[in-house]
Short mmCIF file of C-alpha atoms and ligand atoms in Angstrom, two decimals:
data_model
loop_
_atom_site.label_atom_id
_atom_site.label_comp_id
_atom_site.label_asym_id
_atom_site.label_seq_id
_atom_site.Cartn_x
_atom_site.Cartn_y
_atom_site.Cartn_z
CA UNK A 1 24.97 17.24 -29.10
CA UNK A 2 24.89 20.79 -27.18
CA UNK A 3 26.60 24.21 -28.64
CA UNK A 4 26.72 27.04 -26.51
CA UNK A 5 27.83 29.82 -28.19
CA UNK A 6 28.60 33.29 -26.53
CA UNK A 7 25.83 33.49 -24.07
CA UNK A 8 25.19 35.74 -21.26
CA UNK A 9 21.94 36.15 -19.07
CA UNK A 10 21.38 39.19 -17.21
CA UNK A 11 18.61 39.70 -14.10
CA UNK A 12 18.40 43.43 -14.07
CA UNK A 13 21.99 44.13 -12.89
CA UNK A 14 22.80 41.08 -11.36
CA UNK A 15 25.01 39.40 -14.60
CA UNK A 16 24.03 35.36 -14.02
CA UNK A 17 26.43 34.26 -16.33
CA UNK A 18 28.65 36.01 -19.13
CA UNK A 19 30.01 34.80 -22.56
CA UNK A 20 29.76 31.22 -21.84
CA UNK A 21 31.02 28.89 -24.92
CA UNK A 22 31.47 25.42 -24.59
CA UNK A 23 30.23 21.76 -26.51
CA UNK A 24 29.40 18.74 -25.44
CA UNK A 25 29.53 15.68 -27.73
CA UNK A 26 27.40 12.73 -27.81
CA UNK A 27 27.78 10.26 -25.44
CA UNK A 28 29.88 12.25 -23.10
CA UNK A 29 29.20 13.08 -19.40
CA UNK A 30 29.67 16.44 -18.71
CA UNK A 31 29.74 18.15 -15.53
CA UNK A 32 29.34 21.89 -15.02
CA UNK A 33 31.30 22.71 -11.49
CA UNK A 34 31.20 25.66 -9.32
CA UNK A 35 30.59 27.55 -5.88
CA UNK A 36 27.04 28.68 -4.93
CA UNK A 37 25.78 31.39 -7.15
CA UNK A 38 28.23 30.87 -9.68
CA UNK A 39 25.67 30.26 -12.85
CA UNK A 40 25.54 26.72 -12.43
CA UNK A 41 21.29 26.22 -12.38
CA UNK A 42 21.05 29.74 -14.79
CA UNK A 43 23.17 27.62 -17.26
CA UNK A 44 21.42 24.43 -17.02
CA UNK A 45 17.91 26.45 -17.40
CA UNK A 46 19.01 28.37 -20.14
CA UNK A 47 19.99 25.25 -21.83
CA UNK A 48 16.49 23.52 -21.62
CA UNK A 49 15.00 26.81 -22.89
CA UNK A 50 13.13 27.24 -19.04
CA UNK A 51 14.36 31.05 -20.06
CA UNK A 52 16.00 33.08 -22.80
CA UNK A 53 19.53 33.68 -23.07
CA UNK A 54 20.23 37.74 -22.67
CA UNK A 55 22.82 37.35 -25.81
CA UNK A 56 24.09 34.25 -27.77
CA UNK A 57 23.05 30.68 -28.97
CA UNK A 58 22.57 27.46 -27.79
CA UNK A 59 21.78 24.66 -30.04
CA UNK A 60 20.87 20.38 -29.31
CA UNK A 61 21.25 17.90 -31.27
CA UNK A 62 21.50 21.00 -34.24
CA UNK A 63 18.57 22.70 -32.87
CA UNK A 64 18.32 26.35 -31.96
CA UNK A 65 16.74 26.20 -28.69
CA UNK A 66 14.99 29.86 -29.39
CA UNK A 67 13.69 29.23 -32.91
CA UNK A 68 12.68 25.46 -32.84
CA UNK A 69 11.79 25.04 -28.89
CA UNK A 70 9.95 21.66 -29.49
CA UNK A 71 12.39 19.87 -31.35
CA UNK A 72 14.72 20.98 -28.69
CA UNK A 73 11.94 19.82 -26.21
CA UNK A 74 11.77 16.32 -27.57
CA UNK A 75 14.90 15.36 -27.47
CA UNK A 76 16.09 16.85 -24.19
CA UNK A 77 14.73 15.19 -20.40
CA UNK A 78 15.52 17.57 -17.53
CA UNK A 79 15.98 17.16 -13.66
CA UNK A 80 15.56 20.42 -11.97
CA UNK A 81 17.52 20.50 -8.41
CA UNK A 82 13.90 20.61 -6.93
CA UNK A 83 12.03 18.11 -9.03
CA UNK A 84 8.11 19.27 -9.09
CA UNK A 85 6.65 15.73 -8.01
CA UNK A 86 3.37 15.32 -6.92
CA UNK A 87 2.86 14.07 -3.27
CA UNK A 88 -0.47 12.73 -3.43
CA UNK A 89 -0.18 10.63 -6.32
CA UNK A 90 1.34 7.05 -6.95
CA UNK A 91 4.67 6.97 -8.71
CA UNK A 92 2.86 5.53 -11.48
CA UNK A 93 0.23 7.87 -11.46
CA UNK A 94 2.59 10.63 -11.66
CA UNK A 95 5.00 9.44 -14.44
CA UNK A 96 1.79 8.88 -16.54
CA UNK A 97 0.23 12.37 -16.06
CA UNK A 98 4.15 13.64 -17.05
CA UNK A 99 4.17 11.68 -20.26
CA UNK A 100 0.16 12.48 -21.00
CA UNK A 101 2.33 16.47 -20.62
CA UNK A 102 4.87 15.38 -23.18
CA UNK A 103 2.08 13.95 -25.81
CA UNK A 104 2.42 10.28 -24.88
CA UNK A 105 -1.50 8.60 -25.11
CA UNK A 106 -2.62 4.97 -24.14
CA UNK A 107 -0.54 2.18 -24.64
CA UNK A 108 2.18 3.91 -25.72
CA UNK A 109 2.12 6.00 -22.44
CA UNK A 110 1.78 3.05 -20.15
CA UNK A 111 4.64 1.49 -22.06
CA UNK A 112 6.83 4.12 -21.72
CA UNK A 113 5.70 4.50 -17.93
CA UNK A 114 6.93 1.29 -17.28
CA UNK A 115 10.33 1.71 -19.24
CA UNK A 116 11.36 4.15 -17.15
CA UNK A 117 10.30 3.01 -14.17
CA UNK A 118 12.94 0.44 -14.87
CA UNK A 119 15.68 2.48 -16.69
CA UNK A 120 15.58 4.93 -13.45
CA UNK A 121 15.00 1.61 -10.77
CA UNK A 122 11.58 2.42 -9.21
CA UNK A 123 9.40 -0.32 -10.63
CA UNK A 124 9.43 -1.83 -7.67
CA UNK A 125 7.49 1.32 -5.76
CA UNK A 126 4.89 1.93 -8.57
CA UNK A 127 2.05 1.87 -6.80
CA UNK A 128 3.47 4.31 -3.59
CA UNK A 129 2.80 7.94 -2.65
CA UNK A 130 5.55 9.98 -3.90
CA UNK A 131 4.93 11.47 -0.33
CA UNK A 132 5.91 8.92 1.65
CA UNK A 133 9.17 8.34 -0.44
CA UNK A 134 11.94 8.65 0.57
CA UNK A 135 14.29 11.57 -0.79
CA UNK A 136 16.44 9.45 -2.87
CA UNK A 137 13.40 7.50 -4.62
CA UNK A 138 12.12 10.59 -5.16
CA UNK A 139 15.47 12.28 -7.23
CA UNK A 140 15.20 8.67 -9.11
CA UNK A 141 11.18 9.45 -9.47
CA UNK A 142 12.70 13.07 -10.75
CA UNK A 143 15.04 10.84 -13.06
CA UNK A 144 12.45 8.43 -14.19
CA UNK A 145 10.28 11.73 -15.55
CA UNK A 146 13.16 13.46 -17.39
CA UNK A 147 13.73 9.94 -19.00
CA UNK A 148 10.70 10.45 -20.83
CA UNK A 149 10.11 9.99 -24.34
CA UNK A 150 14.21 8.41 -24.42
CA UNK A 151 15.64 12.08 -24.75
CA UNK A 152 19.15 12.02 -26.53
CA UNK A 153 20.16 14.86 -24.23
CA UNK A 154 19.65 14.64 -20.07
CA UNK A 155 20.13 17.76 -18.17
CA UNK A 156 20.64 17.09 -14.66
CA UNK A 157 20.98 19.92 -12.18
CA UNK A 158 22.68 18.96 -8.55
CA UNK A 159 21.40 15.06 -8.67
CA UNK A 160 22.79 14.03 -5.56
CA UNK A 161 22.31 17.08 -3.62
CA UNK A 162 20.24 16.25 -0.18
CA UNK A 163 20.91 12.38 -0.40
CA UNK A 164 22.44 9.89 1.80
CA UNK A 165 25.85 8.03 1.21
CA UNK A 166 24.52 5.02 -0.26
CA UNK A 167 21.69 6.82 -2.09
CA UNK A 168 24.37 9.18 -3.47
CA UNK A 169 26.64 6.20 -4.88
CA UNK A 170 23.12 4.68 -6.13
CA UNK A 171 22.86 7.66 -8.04
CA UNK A 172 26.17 7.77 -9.48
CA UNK A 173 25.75 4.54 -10.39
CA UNK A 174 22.41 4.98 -12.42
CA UNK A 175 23.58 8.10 -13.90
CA UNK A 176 26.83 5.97 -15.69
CA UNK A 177 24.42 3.69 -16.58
CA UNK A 178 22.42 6.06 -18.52
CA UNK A 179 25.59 7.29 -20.01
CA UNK A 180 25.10 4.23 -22.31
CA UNK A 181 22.28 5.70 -23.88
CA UNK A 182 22.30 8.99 -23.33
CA UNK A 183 24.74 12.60 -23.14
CA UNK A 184 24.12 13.61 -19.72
CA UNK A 185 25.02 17.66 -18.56
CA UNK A 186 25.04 17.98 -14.79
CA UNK A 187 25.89 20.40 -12.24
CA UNK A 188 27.44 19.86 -8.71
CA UNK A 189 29.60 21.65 -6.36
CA UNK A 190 30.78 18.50 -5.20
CA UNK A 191 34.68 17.80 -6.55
CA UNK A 192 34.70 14.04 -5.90
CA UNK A 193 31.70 13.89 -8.04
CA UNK A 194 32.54 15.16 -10.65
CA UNK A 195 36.00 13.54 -10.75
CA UNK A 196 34.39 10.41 -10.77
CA UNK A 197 31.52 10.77 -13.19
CA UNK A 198 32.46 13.03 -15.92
CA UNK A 199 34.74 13.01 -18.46
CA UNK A 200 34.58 17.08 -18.99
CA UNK A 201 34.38 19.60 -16.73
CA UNK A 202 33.27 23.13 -16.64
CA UNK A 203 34.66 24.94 -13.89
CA UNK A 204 32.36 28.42 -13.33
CA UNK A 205 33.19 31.51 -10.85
CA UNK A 206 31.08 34.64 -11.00
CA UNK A 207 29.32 33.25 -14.46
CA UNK A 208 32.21 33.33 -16.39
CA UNK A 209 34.23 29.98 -17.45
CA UNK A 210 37.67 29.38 -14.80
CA UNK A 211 38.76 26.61 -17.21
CA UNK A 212 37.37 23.30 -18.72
CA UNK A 213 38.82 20.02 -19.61
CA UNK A 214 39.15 16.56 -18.25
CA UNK A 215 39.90 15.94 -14.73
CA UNK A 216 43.39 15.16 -15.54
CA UNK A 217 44.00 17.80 -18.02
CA UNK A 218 43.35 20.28 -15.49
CA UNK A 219 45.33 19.01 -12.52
CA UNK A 220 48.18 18.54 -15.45
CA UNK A 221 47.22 22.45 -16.30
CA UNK A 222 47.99 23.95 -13.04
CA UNK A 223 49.97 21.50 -10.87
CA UNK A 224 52.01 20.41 -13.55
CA UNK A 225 54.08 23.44 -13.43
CA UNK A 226 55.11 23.14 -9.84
CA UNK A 227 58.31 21.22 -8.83
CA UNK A 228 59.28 20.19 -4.85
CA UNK A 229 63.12 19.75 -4.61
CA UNK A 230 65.66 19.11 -1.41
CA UNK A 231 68.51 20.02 -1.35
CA UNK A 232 71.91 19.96 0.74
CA UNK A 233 73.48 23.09 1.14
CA UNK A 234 73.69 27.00 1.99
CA UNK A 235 69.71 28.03 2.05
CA UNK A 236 70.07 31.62 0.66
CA UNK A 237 72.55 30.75 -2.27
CA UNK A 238 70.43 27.81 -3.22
CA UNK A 239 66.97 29.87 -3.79
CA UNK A 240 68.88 31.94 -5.49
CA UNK A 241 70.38 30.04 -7.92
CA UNK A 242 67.15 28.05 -8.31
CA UNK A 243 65.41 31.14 -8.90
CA UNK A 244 67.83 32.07 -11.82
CA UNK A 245 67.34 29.14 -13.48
CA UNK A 246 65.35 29.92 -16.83
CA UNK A 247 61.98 29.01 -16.87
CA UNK A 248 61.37 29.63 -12.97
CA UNK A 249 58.63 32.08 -12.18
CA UNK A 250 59.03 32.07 -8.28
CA UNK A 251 61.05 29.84 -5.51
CA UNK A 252 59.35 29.51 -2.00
CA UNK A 253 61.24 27.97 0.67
CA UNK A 254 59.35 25.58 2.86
CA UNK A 255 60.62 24.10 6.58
CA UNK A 256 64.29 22.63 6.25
CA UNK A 257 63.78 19.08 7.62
CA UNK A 258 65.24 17.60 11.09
CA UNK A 259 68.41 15.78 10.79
CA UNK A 260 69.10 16.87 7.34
CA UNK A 261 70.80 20.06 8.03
CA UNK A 262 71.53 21.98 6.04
CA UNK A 263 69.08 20.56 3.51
CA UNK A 264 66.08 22.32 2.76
CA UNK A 265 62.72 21.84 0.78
CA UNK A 266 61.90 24.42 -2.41
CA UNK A 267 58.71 24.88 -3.96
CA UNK A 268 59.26 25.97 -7.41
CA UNK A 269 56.69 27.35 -9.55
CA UNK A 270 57.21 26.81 -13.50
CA UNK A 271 56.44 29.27 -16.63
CA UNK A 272 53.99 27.11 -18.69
CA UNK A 273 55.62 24.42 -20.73
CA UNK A 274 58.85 24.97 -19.21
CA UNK A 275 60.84 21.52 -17.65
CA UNK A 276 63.25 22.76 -15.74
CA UNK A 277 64.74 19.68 -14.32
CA UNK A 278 68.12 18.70 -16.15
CA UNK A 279 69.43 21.89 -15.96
CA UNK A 280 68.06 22.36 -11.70
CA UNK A 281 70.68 18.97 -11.56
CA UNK A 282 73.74 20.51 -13.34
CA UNK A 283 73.16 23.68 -11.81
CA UNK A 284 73.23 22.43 -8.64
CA UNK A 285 75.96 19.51 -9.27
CA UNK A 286 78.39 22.22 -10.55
CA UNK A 287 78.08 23.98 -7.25
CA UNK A 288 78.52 20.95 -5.04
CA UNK A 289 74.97 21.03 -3.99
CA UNK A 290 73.49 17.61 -3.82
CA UNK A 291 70.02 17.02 -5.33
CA UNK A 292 68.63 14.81 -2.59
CA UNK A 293 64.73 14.82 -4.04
CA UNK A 294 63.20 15.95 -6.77
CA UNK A 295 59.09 15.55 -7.54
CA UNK A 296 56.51 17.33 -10.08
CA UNK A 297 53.96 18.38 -7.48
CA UNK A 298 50.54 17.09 -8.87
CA UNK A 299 47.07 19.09 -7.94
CA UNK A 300 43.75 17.18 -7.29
CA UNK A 301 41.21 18.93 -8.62
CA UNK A 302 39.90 20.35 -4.99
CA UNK A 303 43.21 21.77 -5.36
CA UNK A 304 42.87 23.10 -8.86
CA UNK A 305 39.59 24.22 -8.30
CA UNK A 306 40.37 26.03 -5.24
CA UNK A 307 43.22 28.02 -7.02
CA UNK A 308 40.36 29.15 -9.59
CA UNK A 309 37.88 29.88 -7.49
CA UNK A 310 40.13 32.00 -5.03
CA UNK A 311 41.65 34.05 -7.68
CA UNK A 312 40.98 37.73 -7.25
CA UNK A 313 39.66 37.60 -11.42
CA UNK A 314 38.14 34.96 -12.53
CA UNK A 315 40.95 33.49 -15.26
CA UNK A 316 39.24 34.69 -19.08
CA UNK A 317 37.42 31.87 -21.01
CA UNK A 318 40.60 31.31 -22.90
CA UNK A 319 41.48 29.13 -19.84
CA UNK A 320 41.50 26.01 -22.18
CA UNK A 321 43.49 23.48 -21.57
CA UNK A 322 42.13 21.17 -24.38
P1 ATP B 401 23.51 27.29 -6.43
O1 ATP B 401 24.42 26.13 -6.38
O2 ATP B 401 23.52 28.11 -5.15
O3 ATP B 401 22.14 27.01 -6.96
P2 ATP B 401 24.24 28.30 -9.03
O4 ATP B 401 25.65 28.12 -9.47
O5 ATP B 401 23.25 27.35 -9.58
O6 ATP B 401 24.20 28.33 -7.47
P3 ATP B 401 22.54 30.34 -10.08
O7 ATP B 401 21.33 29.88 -9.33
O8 ATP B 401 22.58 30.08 -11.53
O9 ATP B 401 23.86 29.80 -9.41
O10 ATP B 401 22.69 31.91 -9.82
C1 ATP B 401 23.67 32.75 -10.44
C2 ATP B 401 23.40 34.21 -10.07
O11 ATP B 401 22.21 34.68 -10.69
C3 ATP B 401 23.18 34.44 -8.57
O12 ATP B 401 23.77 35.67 -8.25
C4 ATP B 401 21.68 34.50 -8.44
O13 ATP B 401 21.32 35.30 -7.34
C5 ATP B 401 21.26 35.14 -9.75
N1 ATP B 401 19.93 34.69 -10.18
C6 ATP B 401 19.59 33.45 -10.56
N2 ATP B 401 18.28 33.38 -10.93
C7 ATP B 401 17.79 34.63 -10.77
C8 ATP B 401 16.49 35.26 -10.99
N3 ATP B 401 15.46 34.54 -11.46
N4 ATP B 401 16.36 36.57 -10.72
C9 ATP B 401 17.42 37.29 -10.27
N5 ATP B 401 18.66 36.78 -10.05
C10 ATP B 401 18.85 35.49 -10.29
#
């Protein structure tokens, strides 16, 4: 449904993004995820062709989206994080003058006024002032215009940003709904979000891609390869023969723990692909040393995210864990 394909955007020196390549297939909801300022809305804008990629190509449904804008146009409905509504006009008013925009006339525009009015949930305040909404009717007013025309593609940038609790989970809500019909692309800085709604995730620092994959394949990625073990007997000799053990990158030590003298805890991290755990055992067996916990240490993906998005560099697109 979307290609991106080796696209930077540059504003004067300030690089937006850099060499960004990544699909998203039909049906799927995708999330793009990253700190302020990391390329998040420049990506999204770039997509809808708002602006011109400085290098590369982007392509919906098989459309390039700088040599056929239209076709790209018709089949893509876009939420911008500030949605340009209209204060003084009715809800209705306003969805009708966005789909006279999009080519929509007469009975086929009042039709399609009132479809989305009850695809995004605001039939019920047709006839109010978009100024006296309040902010969450307003993201779903937002919602109801980029559901125009029944795009295949929604681009939705930061669509719970500003709202309460219960409008957020509203949101969330609507958004999986729409999932049925359409591919969705949105951006948020918010982890839970994201976790929840989105099968594939794009994490961004800087404008360059930290990693992408699902939820889980991340956490799997980076937290996979750490291992917490306890164990009974002289501190010094034990980190060291855990460190020697092949396929150890580092041992830290953490706090021995009350009462179990001399036991202690060790964080070790792994090589990639490496399971170090049978041999840890007989290692440790063969010295007299007993094992008194073992656990794979799994990352959430706050913590994933934070190891990504601390790194001195930005991990190269390569990151993949798909
Ligand atoms: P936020 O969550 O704060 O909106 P973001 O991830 O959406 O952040 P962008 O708005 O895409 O980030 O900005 C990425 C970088 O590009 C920033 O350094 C920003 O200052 C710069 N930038 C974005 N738009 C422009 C522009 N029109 N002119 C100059 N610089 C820009």
């Amino acid at each position: 449904m979307l290609t991106v394909e080796g696209v930077s955007k540059r504003f004067g020196p300030t690089v937006a993004v850099q060499d960004l390549s990544f699909t998203v297939e039909q049906g799927e909801i995708f999330g793009l995820l990253g700190p302020n300022g990391a390329g998040k809305t420049t990506t999204l804008r770039l997509i809808t062709g708002y602006m011109p990629p400085t290098t590369g190509r982007i392509k919906v449904a098989g459309f390039d989206v700088a040599t056929a804008p239209l076709a790209v146009k018709q089949r893509l409905g876009y939420l911008p994080e500030n949605p340009p509504l209209y204060p003084e006009l009715t809800v209705r008013e306003y969805l009708g003058f966005a789909a006279s925009l999009k080519g929509l006339r007469r009975q086929g525009l009042v039709r399609e006024v009132a479809r989305v009015m009850e695809e995004a949930g605001v039939a019920d305040v047709a006839g109010r002032l978009i100024g006296n909404l309040s902010r969450g009717y307003r993201q779903r007013v937002g919602l109801a215009q980029a559901l125009l025309g029944s795009p295949e593609l929604l681009v939705l940038d930061e669509p719970t940003v500003g709202l309460d609790p219960v409008q957020i989970a509203e949101m969330r809500r609507l958004i999986k709904e729409l999932a049925a019909q359409h591919t969705v692309i949105l951006s948020s800085h918010i982890l839970p979000e994201v976790n929840q709604l989105c099968q594939r995730v794009l994490i961004l620092n800087q404008g360059r891609i930290a990693a992408q994959g699902t939820p889980a394949s991340l956490a799997a990625a980076t937290g996979g390869r750490q291992l917490e073990v306890t164990v009974k007997g002289p501190v010094a000799e034990v980190a060291a023969l855990l460190a020697a053990l092949p396929g150890v990158r580092a041992v830290r030590q953490a706090d021995g723990r009350p009462g179990q003298e001399p036991a202690a805890t060790y964080f070790l991290e792994l090589l990639p692909g490496e399971d170090v755990r049978e041999e840890l055992f007989f290692a440790l067996a063969a010295r007299g040393w007993p094992l008194l916990e073992m656990r794979r240490h799994q990352l959430s993906l706050e913590e994933v995210f934070l190891q990504l998005v601390t790194e001195e560099e930005p991990a190269n697109g390569g990151g993949n864990p798909n």
